Short mmCIF file of C-alpha atoms and ligand atoms in Angstrom, two decimals:
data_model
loop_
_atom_site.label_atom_id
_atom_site.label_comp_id
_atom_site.label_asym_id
_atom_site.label_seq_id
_atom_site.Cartn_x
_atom_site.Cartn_y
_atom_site.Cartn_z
CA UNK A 233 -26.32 43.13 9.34
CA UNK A 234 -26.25 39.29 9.20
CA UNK A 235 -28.97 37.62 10.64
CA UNK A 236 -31.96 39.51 10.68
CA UNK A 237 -34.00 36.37 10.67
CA UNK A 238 -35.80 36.93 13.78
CA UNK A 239 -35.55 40.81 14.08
CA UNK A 240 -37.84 42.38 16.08
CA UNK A 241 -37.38 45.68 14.31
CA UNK A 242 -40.17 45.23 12.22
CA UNK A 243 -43.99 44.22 12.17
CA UNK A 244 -45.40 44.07 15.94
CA UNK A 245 -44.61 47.37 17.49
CA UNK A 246 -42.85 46.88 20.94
CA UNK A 247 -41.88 49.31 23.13
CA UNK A 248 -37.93 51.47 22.89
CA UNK A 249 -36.81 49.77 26.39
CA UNK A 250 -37.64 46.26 24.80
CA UNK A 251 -36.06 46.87 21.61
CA UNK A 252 -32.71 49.04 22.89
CA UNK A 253 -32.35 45.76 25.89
CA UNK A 254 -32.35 43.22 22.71
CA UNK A 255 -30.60 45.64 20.18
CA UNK A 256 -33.15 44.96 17.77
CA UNK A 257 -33.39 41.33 18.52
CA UNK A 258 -30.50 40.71 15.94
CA UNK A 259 -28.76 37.40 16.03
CA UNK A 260 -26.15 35.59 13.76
CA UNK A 261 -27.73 33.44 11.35
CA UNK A 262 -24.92 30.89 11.46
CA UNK A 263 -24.63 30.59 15.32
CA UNK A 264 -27.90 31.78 16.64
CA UNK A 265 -25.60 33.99 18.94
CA UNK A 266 -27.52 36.35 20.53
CA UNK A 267 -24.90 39.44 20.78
CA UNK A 268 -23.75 39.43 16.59
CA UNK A 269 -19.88 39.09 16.06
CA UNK A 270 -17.41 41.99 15.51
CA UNK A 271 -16.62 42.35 12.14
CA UNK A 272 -13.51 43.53 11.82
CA UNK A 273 -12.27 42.66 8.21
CA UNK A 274 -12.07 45.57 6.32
CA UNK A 275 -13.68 43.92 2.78
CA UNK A 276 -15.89 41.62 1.66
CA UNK A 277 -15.81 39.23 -1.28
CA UNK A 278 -18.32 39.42 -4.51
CA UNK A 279 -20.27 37.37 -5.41
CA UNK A 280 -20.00 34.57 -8.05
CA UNK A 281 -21.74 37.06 -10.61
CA UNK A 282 -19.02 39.87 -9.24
CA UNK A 283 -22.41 41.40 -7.82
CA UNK A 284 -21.93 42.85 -4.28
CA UNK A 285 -23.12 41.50 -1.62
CA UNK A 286 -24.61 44.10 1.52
CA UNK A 287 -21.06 44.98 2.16
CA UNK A 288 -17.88 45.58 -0.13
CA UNK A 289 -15.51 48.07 1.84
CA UNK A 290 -15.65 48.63 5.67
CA UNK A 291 -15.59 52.24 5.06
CA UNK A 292 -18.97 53.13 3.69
CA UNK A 293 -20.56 49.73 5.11
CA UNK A 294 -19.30 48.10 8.45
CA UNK A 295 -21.66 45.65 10.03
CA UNK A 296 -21.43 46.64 13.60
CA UNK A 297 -21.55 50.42 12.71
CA UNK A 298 -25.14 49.65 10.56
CA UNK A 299 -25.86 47.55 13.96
CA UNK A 300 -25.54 50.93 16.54
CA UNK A 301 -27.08 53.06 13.86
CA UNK A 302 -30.37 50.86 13.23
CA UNK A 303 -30.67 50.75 16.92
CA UNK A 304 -30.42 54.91 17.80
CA UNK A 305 -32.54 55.44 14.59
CA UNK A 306 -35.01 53.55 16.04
CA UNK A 307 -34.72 55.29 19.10
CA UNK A 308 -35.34 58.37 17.22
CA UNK A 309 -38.01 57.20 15.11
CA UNK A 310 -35.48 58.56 12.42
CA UNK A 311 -35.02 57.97 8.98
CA UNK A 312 -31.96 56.82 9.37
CA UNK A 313 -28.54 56.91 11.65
CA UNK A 314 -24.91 57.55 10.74
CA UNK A 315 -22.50 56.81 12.87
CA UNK A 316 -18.65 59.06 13.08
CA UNK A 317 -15.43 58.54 15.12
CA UNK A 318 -15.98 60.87 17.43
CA UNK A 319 -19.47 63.72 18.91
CA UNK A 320 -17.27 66.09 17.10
CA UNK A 321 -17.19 64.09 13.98
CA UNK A 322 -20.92 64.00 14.35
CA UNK A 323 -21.80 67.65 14.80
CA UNK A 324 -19.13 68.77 12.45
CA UNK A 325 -20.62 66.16 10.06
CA UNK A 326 -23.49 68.53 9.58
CA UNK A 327 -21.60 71.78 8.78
CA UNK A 328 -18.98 70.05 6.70
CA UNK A 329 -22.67 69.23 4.44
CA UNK A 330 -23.09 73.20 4.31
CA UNK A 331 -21.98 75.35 1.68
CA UNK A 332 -19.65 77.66 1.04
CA UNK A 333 -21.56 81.37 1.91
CA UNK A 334 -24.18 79.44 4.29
CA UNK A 335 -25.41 80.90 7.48
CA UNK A 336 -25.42 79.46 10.63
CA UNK A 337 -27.18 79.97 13.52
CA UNK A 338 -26.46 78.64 17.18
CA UNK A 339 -27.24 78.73 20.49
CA UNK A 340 -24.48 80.81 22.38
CA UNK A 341 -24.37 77.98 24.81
CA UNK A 342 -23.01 75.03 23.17
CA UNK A 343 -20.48 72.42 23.74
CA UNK A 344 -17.51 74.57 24.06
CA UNK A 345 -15.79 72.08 21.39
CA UNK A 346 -18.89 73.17 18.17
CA UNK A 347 -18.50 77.08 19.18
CA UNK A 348 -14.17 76.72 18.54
CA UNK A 349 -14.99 74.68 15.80
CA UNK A 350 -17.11 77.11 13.90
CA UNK A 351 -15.37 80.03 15.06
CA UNK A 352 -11.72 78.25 13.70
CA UNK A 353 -13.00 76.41 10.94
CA UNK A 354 -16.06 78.08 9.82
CA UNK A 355 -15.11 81.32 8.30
CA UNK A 356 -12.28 79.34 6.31
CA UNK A 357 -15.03 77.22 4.66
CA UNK A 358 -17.04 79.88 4.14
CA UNK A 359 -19.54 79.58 6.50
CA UNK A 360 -21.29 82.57 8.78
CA UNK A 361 -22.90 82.47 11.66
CA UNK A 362 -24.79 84.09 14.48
CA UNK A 363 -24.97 82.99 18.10
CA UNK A 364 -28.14 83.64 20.33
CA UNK A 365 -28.91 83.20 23.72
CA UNK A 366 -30.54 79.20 23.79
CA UNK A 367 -33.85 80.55 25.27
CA UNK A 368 -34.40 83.80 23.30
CA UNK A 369 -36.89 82.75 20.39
CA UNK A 370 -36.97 86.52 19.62
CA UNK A 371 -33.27 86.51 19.00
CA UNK A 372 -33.21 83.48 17.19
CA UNK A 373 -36.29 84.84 14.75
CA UNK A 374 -34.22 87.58 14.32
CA UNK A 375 -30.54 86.02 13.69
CA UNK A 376 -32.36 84.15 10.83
CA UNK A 377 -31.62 85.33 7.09
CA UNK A 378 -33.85 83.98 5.05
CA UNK A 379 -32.77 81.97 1.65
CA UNK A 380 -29.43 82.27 3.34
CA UNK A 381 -29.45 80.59 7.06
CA UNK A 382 -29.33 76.75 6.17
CA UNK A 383 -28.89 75.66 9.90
CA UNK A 384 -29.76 76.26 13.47
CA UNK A 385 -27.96 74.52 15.77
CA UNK A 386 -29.40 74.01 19.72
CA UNK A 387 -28.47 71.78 22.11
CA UNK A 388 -31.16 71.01 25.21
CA UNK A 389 -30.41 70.70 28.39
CA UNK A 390 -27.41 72.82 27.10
CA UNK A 391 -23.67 72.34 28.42
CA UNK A 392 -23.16 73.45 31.35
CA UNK A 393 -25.29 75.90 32.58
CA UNK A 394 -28.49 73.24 30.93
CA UNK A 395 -30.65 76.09 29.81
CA UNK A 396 -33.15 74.85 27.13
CA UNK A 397 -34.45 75.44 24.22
CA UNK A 398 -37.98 74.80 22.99
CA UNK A 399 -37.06 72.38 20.17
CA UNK A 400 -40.86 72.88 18.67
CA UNK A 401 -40.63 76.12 18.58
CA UNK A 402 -37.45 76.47 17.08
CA UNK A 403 -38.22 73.60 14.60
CA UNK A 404 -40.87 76.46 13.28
CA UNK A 405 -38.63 79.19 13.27
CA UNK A 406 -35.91 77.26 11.31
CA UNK A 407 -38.33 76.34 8.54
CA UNK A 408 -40.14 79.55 8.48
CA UNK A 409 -36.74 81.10 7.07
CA UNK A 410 -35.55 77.95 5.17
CA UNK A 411 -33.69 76.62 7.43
CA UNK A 412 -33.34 72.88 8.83
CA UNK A 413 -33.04 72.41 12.63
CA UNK A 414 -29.92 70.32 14.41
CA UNK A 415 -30.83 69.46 18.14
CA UNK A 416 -27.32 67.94 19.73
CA UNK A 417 -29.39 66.11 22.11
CA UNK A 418 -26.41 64.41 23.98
CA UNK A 419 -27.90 65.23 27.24
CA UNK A 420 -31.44 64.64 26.96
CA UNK A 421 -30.86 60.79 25.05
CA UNK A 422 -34.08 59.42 23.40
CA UNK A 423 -35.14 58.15 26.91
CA UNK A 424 -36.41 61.76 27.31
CA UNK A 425 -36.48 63.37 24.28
CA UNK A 426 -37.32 62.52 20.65
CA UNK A 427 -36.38 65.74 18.57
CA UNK A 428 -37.30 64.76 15.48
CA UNK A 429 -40.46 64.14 16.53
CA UNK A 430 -40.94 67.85 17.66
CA UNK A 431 -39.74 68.87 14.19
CA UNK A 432 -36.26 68.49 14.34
CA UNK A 433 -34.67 67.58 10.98
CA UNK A 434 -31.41 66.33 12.33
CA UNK A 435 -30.53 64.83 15.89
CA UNK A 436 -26.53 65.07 17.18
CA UNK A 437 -25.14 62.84 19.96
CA UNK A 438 -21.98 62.54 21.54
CA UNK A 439 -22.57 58.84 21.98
CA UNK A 440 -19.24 58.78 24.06
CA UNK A 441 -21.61 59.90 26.68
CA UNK A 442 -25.46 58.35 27.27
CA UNK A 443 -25.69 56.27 24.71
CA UNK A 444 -22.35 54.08 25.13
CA UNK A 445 -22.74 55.06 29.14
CA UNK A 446 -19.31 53.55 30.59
CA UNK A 447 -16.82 55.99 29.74
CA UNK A 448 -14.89 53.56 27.28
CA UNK A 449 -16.09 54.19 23.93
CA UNK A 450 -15.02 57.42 21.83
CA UNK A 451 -18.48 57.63 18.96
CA UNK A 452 -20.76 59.93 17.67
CA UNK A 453 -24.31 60.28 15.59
CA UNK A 454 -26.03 61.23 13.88
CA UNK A 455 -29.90 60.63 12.65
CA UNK A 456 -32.60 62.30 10.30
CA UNK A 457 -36.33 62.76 10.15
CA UNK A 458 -36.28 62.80 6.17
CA UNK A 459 -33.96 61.92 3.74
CA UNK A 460 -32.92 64.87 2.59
CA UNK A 461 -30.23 66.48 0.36
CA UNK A 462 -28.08 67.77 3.48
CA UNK A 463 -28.77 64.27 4.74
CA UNK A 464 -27.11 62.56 1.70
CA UNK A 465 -24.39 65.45 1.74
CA UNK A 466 -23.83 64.12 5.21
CA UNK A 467 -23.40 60.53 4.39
CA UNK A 468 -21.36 61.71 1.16
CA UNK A 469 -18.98 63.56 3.72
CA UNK A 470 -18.03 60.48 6.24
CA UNK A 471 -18.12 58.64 2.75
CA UNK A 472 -15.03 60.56 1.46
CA UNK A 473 -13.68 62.53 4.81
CA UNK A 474 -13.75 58.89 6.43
CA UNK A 475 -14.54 60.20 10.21
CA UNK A 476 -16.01 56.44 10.58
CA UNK A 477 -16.48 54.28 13.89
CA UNK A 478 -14.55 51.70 14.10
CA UNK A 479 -15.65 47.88 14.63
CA UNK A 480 -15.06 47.64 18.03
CA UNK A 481 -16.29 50.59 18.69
CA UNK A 482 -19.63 49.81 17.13
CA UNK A 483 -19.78 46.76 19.08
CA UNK A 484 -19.10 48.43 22.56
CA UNK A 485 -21.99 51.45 21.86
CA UNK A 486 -24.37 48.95 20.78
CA UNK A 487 -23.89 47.07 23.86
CA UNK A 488 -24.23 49.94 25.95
CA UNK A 489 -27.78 51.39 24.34
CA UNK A 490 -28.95 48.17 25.55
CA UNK A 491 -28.81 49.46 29.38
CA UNK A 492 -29.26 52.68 27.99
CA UNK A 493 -33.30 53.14 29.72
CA UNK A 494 -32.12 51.56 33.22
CA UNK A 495 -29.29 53.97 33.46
CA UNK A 496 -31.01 57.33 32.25
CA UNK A 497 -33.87 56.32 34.16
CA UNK A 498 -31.93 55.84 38.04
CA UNK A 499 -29.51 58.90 36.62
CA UNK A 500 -32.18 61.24 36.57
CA UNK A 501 -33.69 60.26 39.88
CA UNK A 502 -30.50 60.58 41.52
CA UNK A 503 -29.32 63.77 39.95
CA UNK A 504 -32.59 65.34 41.23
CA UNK A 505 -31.68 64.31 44.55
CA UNK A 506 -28.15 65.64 44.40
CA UNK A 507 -29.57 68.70 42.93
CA UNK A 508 -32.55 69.47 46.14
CA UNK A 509 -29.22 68.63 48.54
CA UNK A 510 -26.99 70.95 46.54
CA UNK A 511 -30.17 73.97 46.50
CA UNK A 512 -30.54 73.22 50.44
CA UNK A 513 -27.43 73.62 51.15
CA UNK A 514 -25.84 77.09 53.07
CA UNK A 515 -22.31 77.07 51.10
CA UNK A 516 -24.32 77.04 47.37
CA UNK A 517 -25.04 79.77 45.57
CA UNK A 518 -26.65 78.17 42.49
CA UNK A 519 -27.81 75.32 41.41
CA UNK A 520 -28.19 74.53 37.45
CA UNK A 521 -30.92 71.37 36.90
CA UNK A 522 -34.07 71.77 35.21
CA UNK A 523 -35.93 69.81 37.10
CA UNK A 524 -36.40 71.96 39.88
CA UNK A 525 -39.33 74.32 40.01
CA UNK A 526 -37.40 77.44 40.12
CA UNK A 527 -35.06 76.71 37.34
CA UNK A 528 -35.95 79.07 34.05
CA UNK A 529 -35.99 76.07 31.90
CA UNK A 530 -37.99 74.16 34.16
CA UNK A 531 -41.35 74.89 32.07
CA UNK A 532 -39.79 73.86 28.46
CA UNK A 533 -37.85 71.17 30.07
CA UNK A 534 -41.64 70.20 32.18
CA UNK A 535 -43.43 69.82 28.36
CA UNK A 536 -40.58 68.15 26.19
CA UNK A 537 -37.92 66.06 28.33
CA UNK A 538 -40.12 63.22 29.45
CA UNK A 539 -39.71 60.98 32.59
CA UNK A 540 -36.93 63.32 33.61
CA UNK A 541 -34.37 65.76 33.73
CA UNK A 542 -31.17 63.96 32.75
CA UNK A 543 -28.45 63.79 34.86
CA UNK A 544 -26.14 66.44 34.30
CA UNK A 545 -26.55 69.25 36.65
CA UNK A 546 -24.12 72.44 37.45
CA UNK A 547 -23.87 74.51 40.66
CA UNK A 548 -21.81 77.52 42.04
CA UNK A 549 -20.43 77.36 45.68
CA UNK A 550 -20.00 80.03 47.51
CA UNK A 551 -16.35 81.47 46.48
CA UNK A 552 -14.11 82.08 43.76
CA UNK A 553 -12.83 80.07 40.95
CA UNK A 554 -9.79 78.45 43.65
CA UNK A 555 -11.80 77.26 46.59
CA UNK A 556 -14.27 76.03 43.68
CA UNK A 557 -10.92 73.51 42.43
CA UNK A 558 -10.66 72.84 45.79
CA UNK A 559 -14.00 71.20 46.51
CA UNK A 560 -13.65 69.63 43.48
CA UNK A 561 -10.55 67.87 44.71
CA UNK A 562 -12.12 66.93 47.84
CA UNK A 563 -14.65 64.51 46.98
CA UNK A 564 -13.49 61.14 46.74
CA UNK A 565 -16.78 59.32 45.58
CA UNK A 566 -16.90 61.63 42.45
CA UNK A 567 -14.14 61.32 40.51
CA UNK A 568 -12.64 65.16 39.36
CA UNK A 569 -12.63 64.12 35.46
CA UNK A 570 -14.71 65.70 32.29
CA UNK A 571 -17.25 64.12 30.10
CA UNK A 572 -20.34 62.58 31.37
CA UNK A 573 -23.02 59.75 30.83
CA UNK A 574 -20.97 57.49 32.34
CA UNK A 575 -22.35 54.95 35.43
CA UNK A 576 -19.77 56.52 37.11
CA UNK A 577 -20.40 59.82 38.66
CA UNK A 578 -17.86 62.55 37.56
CA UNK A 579 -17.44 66.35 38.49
CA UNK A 580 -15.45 69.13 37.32
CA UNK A 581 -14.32 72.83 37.11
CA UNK A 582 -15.69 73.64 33.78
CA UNK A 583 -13.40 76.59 32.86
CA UNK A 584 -10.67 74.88 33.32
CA UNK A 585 -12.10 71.94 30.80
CA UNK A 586 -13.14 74.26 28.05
CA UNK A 587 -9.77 76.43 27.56
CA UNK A 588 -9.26 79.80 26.52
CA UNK A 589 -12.81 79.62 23.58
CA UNK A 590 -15.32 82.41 25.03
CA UNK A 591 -18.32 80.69 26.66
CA UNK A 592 -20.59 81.64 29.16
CA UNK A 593 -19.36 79.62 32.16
CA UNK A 594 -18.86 81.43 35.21
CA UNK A 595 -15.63 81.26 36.64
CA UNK A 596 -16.50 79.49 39.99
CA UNK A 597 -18.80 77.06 38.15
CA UNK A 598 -18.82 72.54 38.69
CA UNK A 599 -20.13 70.56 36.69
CA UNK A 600 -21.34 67.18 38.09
CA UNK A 601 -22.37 63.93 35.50
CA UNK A 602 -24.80 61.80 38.18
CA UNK A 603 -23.94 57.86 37.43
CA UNK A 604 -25.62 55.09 38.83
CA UNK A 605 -24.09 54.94 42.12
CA UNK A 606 -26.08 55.00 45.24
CA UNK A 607 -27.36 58.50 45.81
CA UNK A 608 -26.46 58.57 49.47
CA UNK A 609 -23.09 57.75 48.75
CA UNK A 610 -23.04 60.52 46.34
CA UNK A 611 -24.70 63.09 48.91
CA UNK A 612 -22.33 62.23 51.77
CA UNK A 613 -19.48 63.12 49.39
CA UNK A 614 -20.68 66.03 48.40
CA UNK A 615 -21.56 67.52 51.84
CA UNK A 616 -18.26 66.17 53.78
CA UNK A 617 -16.11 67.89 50.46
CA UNK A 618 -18.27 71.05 50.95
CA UNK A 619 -17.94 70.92 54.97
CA UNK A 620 -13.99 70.80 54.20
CA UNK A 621 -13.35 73.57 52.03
C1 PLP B 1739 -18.84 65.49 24.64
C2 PLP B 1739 -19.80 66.26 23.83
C3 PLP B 1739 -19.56 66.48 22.47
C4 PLP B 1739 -18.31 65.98 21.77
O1 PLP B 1739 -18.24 64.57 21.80
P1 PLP B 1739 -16.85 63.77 21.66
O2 PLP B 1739 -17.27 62.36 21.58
O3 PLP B 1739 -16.04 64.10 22.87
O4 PLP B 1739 -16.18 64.25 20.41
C5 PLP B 1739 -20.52 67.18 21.73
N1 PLP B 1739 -21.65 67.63 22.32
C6 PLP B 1739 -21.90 67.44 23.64
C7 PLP B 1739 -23.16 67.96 24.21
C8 PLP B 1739 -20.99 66.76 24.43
O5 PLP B 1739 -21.24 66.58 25.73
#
């Protein structure tokens, strides 16, 4: 990236808040501006020796993607970041890396998107796999096959029911077969969680959620603990697949990892607020949030999602999958859309988001993505579109 010159990145070690609210501290050396340009020319000139310079084709080497990535690697305390079109083209980054007769194992309760993927995709490229329940460590020692099971796949607080997985524990089991461990970490963000530093090799994000936080930026990423050979086979896949962010793109995440901390921080308070109303209240069933007490993943969640709980939550009122629509469709505050991390708050039926692929989700079950709104606001919707259906 252009102007490094007074990058914070390196030497005196300040905190993640200070260095995701300056982006690194990055400005452009010719202007001293302090948000760097969008580069959107596709090639760059050589040198008077015909030596390149940093950058020679937009593809392998945009400025404002290498921007975003040096920002969520250091976020991750990773290795490095690479940065895809798309949370699919992240996490499908990583089995596109695999080889032909690899073994996969993942959690059973996924983003619905990675389980059609494999199950479409997966067998044509040669690739097996096992699903396990996320918080069976028993069944995920024995789904592994050693010298042949080259990745687990978990995602924690997983989609939507947000069980979770001990990512430490995992990490062992992984490399006690041979295996290396992907954590899609989408919900949790690095405000939280820091897989790699619990042993994860790779880290996934759908960073058209928490990381770009305003529901206008399609992105993905991913970022490593080592450099490793299924690291570079990653990098050599968006290399010659081309599932690459574009310019803008780039720009708009890396301008909203800046407010990432404030906005993961006042999501999770809220969403534990919405989620002691929702447990309170006579027309719920179930409620789906780690962070309370009585939730099974409250323990795991208690020892590796720090400062919160995120700010995705589900819950089951009373009734079938209908009345469920219904009460969807009668908030007003909460807008009845999919996807989540946005400031805006969102809710959904989740069947009816993730198609005809197999999952888990019961058939009465909403999803709810807690912005930054004021809570009250949030509440009051929530209990006038329960008191109406
Ligand atoms: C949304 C999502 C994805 C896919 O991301 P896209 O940007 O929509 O391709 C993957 N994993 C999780 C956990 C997600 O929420």
């Amino acid at each position: 990236m252009t102007g490094s010159r007074r990058s914070n990145s390196e030497g005196e070690k300040l905190d993640p808040r200070t260095l995701a609210a300056q982006a690194l501290g990055r400005e452009d050396e010719s202007t001293g501006a302090v948000v760097p340009p969008i580069h959107f020319s596709t090639t760059f000139t050589r040198r008077d020796d015909y030596g390149p310079r940093d950058h020679v084709y937009i593809r392998p080497d945009s400025p404002n993607a290498e921007h975003a990535e040096d920002v969520l690697a250091t976020l991750e305390d990773a290795v490095g970041a690479m940065s895809f079109g798309s949370g699919m083209a992240a996490c499908t980054a990583a089995f596109h890396a695999l080889e032909s007769g690899d073994h996969v194992v993942c959690g059973k309760t996924v983003y619905h998107g990675v389980k059609a993927w494999l199950e479409r995709f997966g067998p044509a490229r040669g690739l097996t796999f096992t699903f396990v329940p996320n918080d069976d460590l028993t069944a995920l020692k024995s789904a592994m096959q050693p010298g042949k099971t080259k990745l687990v796949w978990i995602e924690t607080p997983a989609n939507p029911l947000w069980t979770v997985t001990d990512i430490a524990a995992a990490a062992e089991i992984a490399h006690a077969a041979g295996a290396q461990l992907a954590v899609d970490s989408t919900c949790a963000t690095p405000v939280l969680t820091k897989p790699l530093t619990l042993g994860a090799d790779l880290v996934v994000h759908a960073a058209t959620k928490y990381l770009g936080g305003h529901s206008d930026v399609l992105a993905g990423m991913v970022a490593a603990r080592e450099d490793t050979p299924l690291w570079r086979r990653i990098r050599e896949h968006r290399t010659f697949a081309g599932p690459v962010l574009g310019a803008m793109e780039a720009f708009l995440l890396t301008r909203g990892m800046r407010t990432l901390f404030v906005r993961v921080e006042r999501q999770c308070q809220s969403a534990m607020k919405v989620a002691e109303f929702l447990a309170g209240h006579p027309k719920v069933d179930r409620v789906r949030y780690p962070g309370l007490p009585g939730d099974p993943g409250h323990a795991v969640a208690s020892k590796q999602m720090l400062g919160g709980f995120g700010g995705m939550l589900s819950f089951q009122p009373a009734g079938d999958r209908d009345s469920a629509i219904r009460l969807v469709l009668a908030c007003r505050v909460l807008k009845p859309a999919t996807s989540l991390g946005g400031v805006e708050s969102l809710i959904e039926h989740r069947k009816t988001s993730e198609g005809d692929i197999v999952t888990e989700t019961p058939d009465n079950l909403i999803r709810i993505s807690v912005g930054i709104e004021a809570v009250d606001d949030l509440i009051q919707d929530l209990d006038r579109a329960l008191a109406a259906v």
